[in-house]
Coordinates of C-alpha atoms in Angstrom, one line a residue:
M2 CA -10.2 10.9 -34.9
R3 CA -11.5 11.8 -31.7
R4 CA -13.3 8.5 -31.1
I5 CA -10.3 6.6 -32.3
L6 CA -7.7 8.3 -30.0
L7 CA -10.3 7.7 -27.1
K8 CA -10.6 3.8 -28.0
F9 CA -6.7 3.8 -28.0
N10 CA -6.2 5.3 -24.9
L11 CA -8.9 3.7 -23.1
T12 CA -7.8 0.3 -24.2
R13 CA -4.2 0.9 -23.2
L14 CA -5.3 1.9 -19.9
L15 CA -7.5 -1.0 -19.0
T16 CA -5.0 -3.2 -20.0
F17 CA -2.1 -1.8 -18.2
G18 CA -0.2 -0.7 -21.3
Y19 CA 0.4 -4.4 -22.3
R20 CA -0.1 -5.4 -25.7
S21 CA 0.8 -8.5 -27.6
D22 CA -0.1 -10.3 -30.7
I23 CA -0.5 -13.4 -28.8
A24 CA -3.9 -13.2 -27.2
E25 CA -2.9 -15.7 -24.5
R26 CA 0.0 -13.7 -23.3
N27 CA -2.3 -10.8 -22.8
I28 CA -4.5 -12.9 -20.6
L29 CA -1.9 -14.0 -18.6
V30 CA -0.4 -10.6 -17.9
G31 CA -3.8 -9.0 -17.3
Y32 CA -4.8 -11.7 -14.7
L33 CA -1.2 -11.2 -13.0
T34 CA -1.6 -7.5 -13.0
Y35 CA -5.3 -7.6 -11.0
L36 CA -3.6 -10.1 -8.8
I37 CA -0.6 -7.8 -7.9
L38 CA -2.7 -4.7 -7.5
G39 CA -5.5 -6.6 -5.4
F40 CA -1.8 -7.9 -3.4
A41 CA -0.8 -4.1 -3.0
F42 CA -4.3 -3.1 -1.7
L43 CA -4.4 -6.1 0.7
M44 CA -0.9 -5.0 2.4
L45 CA -2.3 -1.5 3.3
P46 CA -2.6 -1.3 6.9
W47 CA -6.5 -0.4 6.9
A48 CA -7.1 -3.6 4.9
N49 CA -6.1 -5.9 7.8
R50 CA -7.7 -6.6 11.5
T51 CA -4.9 -9.2 12.4
D52 CA -1.1 -9.3 11.8
H53 CA -0.8 -11.7 9.4
S54 CA 1.9 -12.5 7.2
W55 CA 2.5 -11.1 3.4
I56 CA 2.3 -14.5 1.8
D57 CA -1.2 -15.0 3.2
N58 CA -2.5 -11.4 1.5
L59 CA -0.9 -12.7 -1.7
F60 CA -2.4 -16.1 -1.6
T61 CA -5.9 -14.4 -0.6
A62 CA -5.4 -11.9 -3.7
A63 CA -4.6 -15.3 -5.8
S64 CA -7.7 -16.8 -4.4
A65 CA -10.0 -14.1 -5.0
I66 CA -8.7 -13.3 -8.5
S67 CA -9.2 -16.9 -9.5
T68 CA -12.4 -17.4 -7.7
T69 CA -11.2 -20.1 -6.0
G70 CA -12.0 -19.2 -2.1
L71 CA -9.0 -21.1 -0.6
A72 CA -8.1 -19.4 2.3
T73 CA -4.9 -19.4 4.9
V74 CA -7.2 -17.0 7.1
E75 CA -10.6 -16.6 8.3
I76 CA -11.4 -13.7 6.0
S77 CA -14.2 -12.3 8.4
E78 CA -11.7 -12.1 11.0
A79 CA -8.4 -11.2 9.4
Y80 CA -9.7 -8.3 7.1
T81 CA -11.6 -4.9 7.9
L82 CA -14.8 -4.1 6.0
F83 CA -12.0 -2.2 3.5
G84 CA -10.2 -5.6 3.1
Q85 CA -13.4 -7.5 2.5
F86 CA -14.4 -5.0 -0.2
V87 CA -10.9 -5.6 -2.1
I88 CA -11.6 -9.2 -1.8
L89 CA -15.1 -9.0 -3.6
F90 CA -13.9 -6.8 -6.2
L91 CA -11.2 -9.2 -7.1
V92 CA -13.9 -11.9 -7.1
Q93 CA -16.0 -9.7 -9.3
L94 CA -13.4 -8.8 -11.9
G95 CA -12.1 -12.7 -11.8
A96 CA -15.7 -13.9 -12.4
I97 CA -16.6 -11.5 -15.5
G98 CA -13.2 -12.2 -16.8
Y99 CA -10.4 -10.6 -17.9
M100 CA -11.2 -7.8 -20.8
T101 CA -14.8 -8.4 -20.5
L102 CA -15.6 -5.5 -18.3
S103 CA -13.0 -3.1 -20.2
S104 CA -14.7 -4.3 -23.7
Y105 CA -18.4 -3.5 -22.1
I106 CA -16.8 0.2 -21.5
L107 CA -15.3 0.6 -24.7
F108 CA -18.6 -0.9 -26.3
R109 CA -20.6 2.0 -24.4
L110 CA -18.4 5.0 -25.0
T111 CA -17.0 4.1 -28.6
H112 CA -19.7 1.8 -30.0
H113 CA -16.9 -0.1 -31.6
A114 CA -14.4 -2.9 -30.9
T115 CA -11.0 -3.3 -32.0
N116 CA -9.9 -6.5 -33.2
Y117 CA -7.4 -6.9 -30.4
T118 CA -10.2 -6.7 -27.9
G119 CA -12.1 -9.4 -29.9
K120 CA -9.1 -11.9 -30.0
V121 CA -8.4 -11.7 -26.4
V122 CA -11.9 -11.9 -25.3
N123 CA -12.3 -15.0 -27.6
A124 CA -9.4 -16.6 -26.2
S125 CA -10.5 -15.9 -22.7
I126 CA -14.2 -17.0 -22.7
G127 CA -14.6 -18.4 -25.8
V128 CA -17.3 -16.7 -28.4
P129 CA -19.8 -19.4 -29.8
Y130 CA -20.3 -19.6 -33.5
G131 CA -22.9 -17.6 -34.7
M132 CA -23.3 -15.0 -31.9
R133 CA -21.5 -11.7 -31.9
L134 CA -18.9 -10.6 -29.8
R135 CA -21.1 -7.6 -28.5
D136 CA -24.0 -9.6 -27.9
L137 CA -21.9 -12.2 -25.7
I138 CA -20.2 -9.4 -23.6
N139 CA -23.5 -7.4 -23.3
N140 CA -25.3 -10.8 -22.1
V141 CA -22.3 -11.5 -19.5
I142 CA -22.4 -8.2 -17.7
H143 CA -26.1 -8.0 -17.9
F144 CA -26.9 -11.5 -16.7
T145 CA -24.3 -11.3 -13.8
V146 CA -26.2 -7.7 -12.5
I147 CA -29.4 -9.2 -13.0
F148 CA -28.5 -12.6 -10.9
E149 CA -26.3 -10.8 -8.4
L150 CA -29.2 -8.1 -7.7
I151 CA -31.8 -11.0 -7.1
G152 CA -29.5 -13.0 -4.9
F153 CA -28.9 -10.1 -3.0
V154 CA -32.5 -9.4 -2.2
A155 CA -32.9 -13.2 -1.5
F156 CA -30.1 -13.4 1.2
Y157 CA -30.8 -9.9 2.6
I158 CA -34.6 -11.1 3.1
V159 CA -33.2 -14.5 4.9
F160 CA -30.6 -12.5 6.7
S161 CA -33.0 -9.9 8.2
H162 CA -35.4 -12.4 9.1
L163 CA -32.4 -14.5 11.3
S164 CA -31.4 -10.9 12.8
I165 CA -27.7 -11.5 11.1
D166 CA -25.7 -8.2 11.8
M167 CA -24.3 -6.2 8.7
A168 CA -27.2 -8.2 6.9
A169 CA -27.1 -6.1 3.9
W170 CA -23.2 -6.6 3.1
K171 CA -22.9 -10.2 3.9
A172 CA -26.0 -10.6 1.5
L173 CA -24.1 -8.8 -1.0
F174 CA -20.8 -10.3 -0.4
L175 CA -22.5 -14.0 -0.5
A176 CA -24.4 -13.2 -4.0
V177 CA -21.5 -12.0 -5.8
S178 CA -19.4 -14.9 -4.3
S179 CA -22.3 -17.4 -5.2
F180 CA -22.7 -16.5 -8.7
G181 CA -18.9 -16.2 -9.3
T182 CA -18.4 -19.4 -7.9
A183 CA -15.7 -18.1 -5.7
G184 CA -16.5 -19.7 -2.4
F185 CA -15.5 -16.5 -0.1
S186 CA -17.9 -16.4 2.8
P187 CA -18.3 -13.5 5.1
F188 CA -19.3 -15.8 7.8
K189 CA -16.8 -18.0 9.8
D190 CA -16.3 -21.6 8.5
S191 CA -17.8 -21.0 5.2
L192 CA -21.6 -21.9 5.4
C193 CA -21.7 -24.4 8.2
L194 CA -23.8 -22.1 10.1
F195 CA -26.5 -22.6 7.6
D196 CA -26.1 -26.4 7.2
D197 CA -29.9 -27.3 7.6
N198 CA -31.3 -23.6 6.2
L199 CA -33.0 -24.6 3.2
A200 CA -33.3 -21.2 2.0
V201 CA -29.7 -20.3 1.9
N202 CA -28.8 -23.8 0.5
I203 CA -31.3 -23.3 -2.1
I204 CA -30.1 -19.6 -3.1
V205 CA -26.5 -20.5 -3.0
A206 CA -27.2 -23.5 -5.5
V207 CA -29.4 -21.6 -7.9
L208 CA -26.9 -18.5 -8.2
S209 CA -23.9 -21.2 -8.5
Y210 CA -25.5 -23.3 -11.4
A211 CA -26.4 -20.0 -13.0
G212 CA -22.9 -19.0 -12.9
A213 CA -21.2 -22.4 -13.5
M214 CA -23.5 -23.5 -16.3
G215 CA -22.4 -20.2 -18.2
F216 CA -23.7 -17.2 -20.3
I217 CA -24.4 -19.9 -23.4
V218 CA -26.9 -21.7 -21.5
I219 CA -28.3 -18.7 -19.9
T220 CA -28.5 -16.8 -22.9
D221 CA -30.1 -20.2 -24.9
L222 CA -32.8 -20.5 -21.9
T223 CA -33.6 -17.2 -22.2
N224 CA -34.3 -17.0 -25.6
K225 CA -36.3 -20.4 -25.7
L226 CA -38.5 -18.6 -23.3
K227 CA -39.3 -15.6 -25.4
S228 CA -39.8 -17.8 -28.5
R229 CA -40.8 -21.4 -28.7
S230 CA -39.5 -21.6 -32.3
Y231 CA -35.9 -21.2 -30.6
V232 CA -33.6 -24.1 -31.2
I233 CA -31.5 -24.7 -27.9
S234 CA -28.0 -25.2 -29.1
F235 CA -25.9 -28.7 -28.6
T236 CA -23.5 -27.3 -26.2
T237 CA -26.6 -26.4 -24.0
K238 CA -28.1 -29.7 -24.0
V239 CA -24.7 -31.5 -23.1
I240 CA -24.1 -29.2 -20.3
L241 CA -27.6 -29.4 -19.2
L242 CA -27.3 -33.7 -19.4
I243 CA -23.9 -33.5 -17.8
T244 CA -24.8 -31.2 -15.0
G245 CA -27.9 -33.2 -14.2
I246 CA -26.3 -36.6 -14.3
M247 CA -23.5 -35.5 -12.2
T248 CA -25.6 -33.9 -9.4
V249 CA -28.0 -36.7 -8.7
G250 CA -25.3 -39.4 -9.3
G251 CA -23.0 -37.6 -7.0
T252 CA -26.0 -36.9 -4.4
L253 CA -26.7 -40.3 -4.0
I254 CA -23.3 -41.9 -4.3
L255 CA -22.1 -39.7 -1.1
A256 CA -25.1 -39.8 0.5
L257 CA -24.8 -43.7 0.6
S258 CA -21.0 -43.8 1.1
P259 CA -19.4 -44.7 4.1
G260 CA -17.0 -42.1 5.7
G261 CA -19.3 -39.4 4.1
V262 CA -22.2 -38.2 6.2
E263 CA -23.2 -40.8 8.3
G264 CA -24.8 -40.3 11.4
H265 CA -27.6 -37.9 10.3
D266 CA -31.1 -38.9 8.7
L267 CA -32.1 -39.5 5.4
W268 CA -33.3 -36.1 4.8
D269 CA -29.9 -34.3 6.3
R270 CA -27.5 -36.7 4.2
L271 CA -29.3 -36.1 1.1
L272 CA -29.3 -32.1 1.9
Y273 CA -25.5 -32.3 2.6
S274 CA -24.6 -34.6 -0.1
F275 CA -26.5 -32.3 -2.7
F276 CA -24.9 -29.1 -1.5
Q277 CA -21.4 -30.7 -1.6
T278 CA -22.0 -32.1 -4.7
M279 CA -23.1 -29.0 -6.1
S280 CA -20.3 -27.2 -4.5
A281 CA -17.7 -29.3 -5.8
M282 CA -19.5 -29.6 -9.4
T283 CA -20.0 -25.4 -10.1
T284 CA -16.7 -24.9 -8.3
V285 CA -18.3 -22.5 -6.0
G286 CA -16.3 -23.9 -3.0
F287 CA -18.8 -23.5 -0.2
N288 CA -19.1 -26.3 2.5
T289 CA -22.1 -26.8 4.9
M290 CA -20.2 -29.8 6.6
D291 CA -16.5 -30.6 8.1
M292 CA -14.7 -31.6 5.3
S293 CA -11.9 -32.6 7.6
T294 CA -14.0 -35.6 8.7
L295 CA -14.0 -37.4 5.4
R296 CA -12.6 -40.7 4.6
V297 CA -10.4 -41.5 1.3
G298 CA -13.4 -42.5 -0.6
P299 CA -15.6 -39.3 -0.6
I300 CA -12.2 -37.3 -0.9
L301 CA -11.5 -39.1 -4.0
I302 CA -15.4 -38.9 -5.3
F303 CA -15.0 -35.0 -4.7
S304 CA -11.8 -35.0 -6.4
L305 CA -13.1 -36.5 -9.6
I306 CA -16.2 -34.0 -9.5
M307 CA -13.9 -31.1 -9.1
F308 CA -11.7 -32.1 -11.8
I309 CA -14.6 -32.5 -14.3
G310 CA -15.9 -29.2 -12.9
A311 CA -18.3 -26.6 -14.7
S312 CA -19.0 -25.3 -18.2
P313 CA -17.3 -23.3 -20.7
S314 CA -18.3 -19.6 -20.9
G315 CA -19.2 -19.8 -17.0
T316 CA -17.4 -18.7 -13.9
G317 CA -16.6 -22.3 -12.6
G318 CA -13.4 -23.9 -13.2
G319 CA -12.4 -27.8 -14.1
V320 CA -11.4 -29.4 -17.2
K321 CA -15.2 -28.6 -18.5
C322 CA -18.1 -31.2 -18.9
T323 CA -18.2 -30.5 -22.7
S324 CA -14.4 -31.8 -22.7
V325 CA -15.4 -34.8 -21.0
S326 CA -18.4 -35.4 -23.3
A327 CA -15.8 -35.0 -26.4
V328 CA -13.1 -37.4 -24.7
W329 CA -15.9 -39.7 -24.1
G330 CA -17.3 -39.5 -27.7
F331 CA -13.8 -40.3 -28.9
M332 CA -13.3 -43.3 -26.6
V333 CA -16.3 -44.7 -27.4
S334 CA -16.3 -44.3 -31.2
R335 CA -12.6 -45.6 -31.1
L336 CA -13.6 -48.3 -28.9
G337 CA -16.4 -49.0 -31.7
L338 CA -14.0 -48.9 -34.7
R339 CA -16.4 -46.2 -35.9
K340 CA -14.4 -43.2 -37.9
D341 CA -16.5 -40.6 -36.6
V342 CA -16.4 -39.1 -33.3
T343 CA -20.1 -38.8 -31.9
F344 CA -22.0 -37.7 -29.1
L345 CA -25.6 -37.9 -28.6
G346 CA -25.7 -38.5 -32.3
R347 CA -24.2 -35.4 -33.1
V348 CA -20.6 -35.6 -34.8
I349 CA -17.8 -33.8 -33.1
P350 CA -15.4 -32.0 -35.3
M351 CA -11.7 -33.7 -34.5
Y352 CA -10.1 -30.1 -33.6
R353 CA -12.5 -30.4 -30.7
V354 CA -11.7 -33.4 -29.7
D355 CA -8.1 -32.7 -29.9
S356 CA -8.7 -29.7 -27.8
A357 CA -10.6 -31.4 -25.0
L358 CA -8.0 -34.4 -25.2
T359 CA -4.9 -31.6 -24.7
N360 CA -7.2 -30.0 -21.8
I361 CA -7.6 -33.2 -19.9
I362 CA -3.9 -34.4 -20.6
V363 CA -2.3 -31.0 -19.5
Y364 CA -4.6 -30.6 -16.6
G365 CA -3.7 -33.7 -15.2
A366 CA 0.0 -33.2 -15.7
A367 CA -0.3 -30.0 -13.6
I368 CA -2.2 -31.7 -10.8
F369 CA 0.5 -34.5 -10.8
V370 CA 3.2 -31.8 -10.7
G371 CA 1.5 -29.9 -8.1
C372 CA 0.8 -33.1 -5.9
L373 CA 4.7 -34.2 -6.4
V374 CA 6.1 -30.9 -5.0
L375 CA 3.4 -30.6 -2.3
A376 CA 4.4 -34.2 -1.3
Y377 CA 8.1 -33.3 -0.9
C378 CA 7.4 -29.9 1.0
E379 CA 4.2 -31.1 3.4
P380 CA 3.4 -33.6 5.8
F381 CA -0.4 -34.5 4.8
K382 CA -1.6 -37.7 3.3
L383 CA -1.8 -37.9 -0.3
S384 CA -5.3 -37.9 -0.3
Q385 CA -5.3 -34.6 1.4
I386 CA -2.6 -33.1 -1.0
L387 CA -4.7 -34.4 -4.1
F388 CA -7.8 -32.7 -3.2
E389 CA -6.2 -29.9 -2.1
A390 CA -4.4 -29.3 -5.8
T391 CA -7.5 -30.4 -7.5
S392 CA -9.5 -27.8 -5.6
A393 CA -6.8 -25.3 -6.4
I394 CA -6.4 -25.9 -10.1
G395 CA -10.3 -26.3 -10.5
T396 CA -10.7 -23.1 -8.5
V397 CA -13.1 -24.6 -6.4
G398 CA -11.9 -23.7 -2.9
L399 CA -13.0 -26.9 -0.9
S400 CA -10.3 -28.0 1.5
T401 CA -10.0 -31.0 4.4
G402 CA -8.4 -28.3 6.5
I403 CA -4.8 -28.3 5.7
T404 CA -4.5 -25.0 3.5
P405 CA -3.6 -22.7 6.9
D406 CA -1.2 -25.2 7.6
L407 CA 0.7 -25.0 4.4
S408 CA 4.4 -23.9 4.1
V409 CA 5.3 -21.0 2.5
A410 CA 6.4 -23.3 -0.5
G411 CA 3.4 -25.0 -0.2
K412 CA 1.2 -21.7 -0.4
F413 CA 3.0 -20.7 -3.6
V414 CA 2.4 -24.1 -5.3
I415 CA -1.1 -23.7 -4.7
I416 CA -1.0 -20.0 -5.7
A417 CA 0.5 -21.3 -9.1
L418 CA -2.4 -23.8 -9.5
M419 CA -5.1 -21.1 -8.6
Y420 CA -3.6 -19.0 -11.2
I421 CA -3.0 -21.5 -13.9
G422 CA -6.5 -22.9 -13.2
R423 CA -8.1 -19.4 -13.6
V424 CA -6.1 -18.5 -17.0
G425 CA -6.8 -22.0 -18.2
V426 CA -4.3 -24.6 -18.6
I427 CA -4.7 -24.5 -22.6
T428 CA -4.2 -20.5 -22.6
F429 CA -1.2 -21.0 -19.9
G430 CA 0.6 -23.7 -22.2
S431 CA -0.2 -21.7 -25.5
A432 CA 1.2 -18.4 -24.0
L433 CA 4.2 -20.1 -23.3
V434 CA 4.6 -22.1 -26.5
I435 CA 3.1 -20.2 -29.4
S436 CA 6.0 -18.2 -30.9
T437 CA 4.0 -17.0 -34.4
K438 CA 1.5 -14.1 -34.7
E439 CA -0.8 -16.3 -36.4
K440 CA -2.4 -19.3 -35.3
H441 CA -4.0 -21.8 -37.6
F442 CA -7.5 -23.6 -36.7
G443 CA -9.2 -26.6 -38.2
K444 CA -12.2 -26.3 -40.7
R445 CA -15.3 -24.6 -39.3
Q446 CA -17.1 -26.7 -36.5
E447 CA -19.8 -29.2 -37.8
S448 CA -21.6 -28.5 -34.4
D449 CA -21.8 -25.7 -32.0
L450 CA -20.2 -27.8 -29.4
V451 CA -17.9 -25.6 -27.1
A452 CA -14.9 -27.8 -25.7

């Protein structure tokens, strides 16, 4: 009885008293509550160094909890150490995911999970077929701590060698922001200071790839290292394949594209192009070059990469590479007049294809509406508006430099897009549309592809 009472009270406390039979609505309210609390803390006098508007604090809180990284003010100058800590805490909450941390605490204290917890976590990050909820949550927390600790040590060594002030704090901030694919930097102008520093580029890339490819991939690869007989899931194979194709393809296209990284030698062009491709694809949102100098061609390429984004069960945004693989398989199968939808020789169940199609259509519609509203209230070029909107809903954080100059209306549009991007367009839409307590799914999946 005591354990049941503890579990009930703790669940109520960690979900701020809100409970709904529709899991998607719990996610919306959960992230909205985190956003409001973060905004309230950033409004405190001792959180700010400069006299900036309340809308900038709201924008920063939304950007942090959504792990986006877009900013209307330079956070290293606008916020005190306390304010930066609030931002980092919001980033950590957003990266781990709503209910994941609270579920981990519940497991530790009560050794049980409620049906409510399972529904919300499954709707939030998706539990792969065959994996226990408790194992997934433990993996998420443990892998997060391990990677961020490794990143902290690596950054601290580099920053100490470079004699950077407050090396420990900046190393911790950058490690959490990189693995959480948040894009917030403790340095001015993102990471332009380290544009040719190979060590910083590599550390950021490793942490960002690990966070963006997701805990399914990390778990699979870890199990494979432990046992050669372990069979890597189809989802992991798809993620690794598409991640590799996008990385190599994007790097080469941008390195050779006019209006991108011209004026540098081959090595610098490849390094800049790789880092910015990685940054857009993992949705970490750091930049080592001035994005405002890009022409329309590279802007559209980056927009496409940000649209596709990262992987399921990871910290990144976008429509996810598995959704793209499912839609690609659907298109090829229909053009080839084949009944089954396949990808890499595996049959993809139609309810996964339906989910992927819905995701891409709703995602595209949200970008269109966002661009339309921004076009009416902002004086910027359409390519800049498209880039900003795609970056916001993809929780990327890259910008051509227009973010600080947005009007109040424009900032609200970007806040809405970042919020929708973090909770997920399908989750957001389902929370508004679903009216029944029970949702009906299709047959059990024929492969383990997570769309």
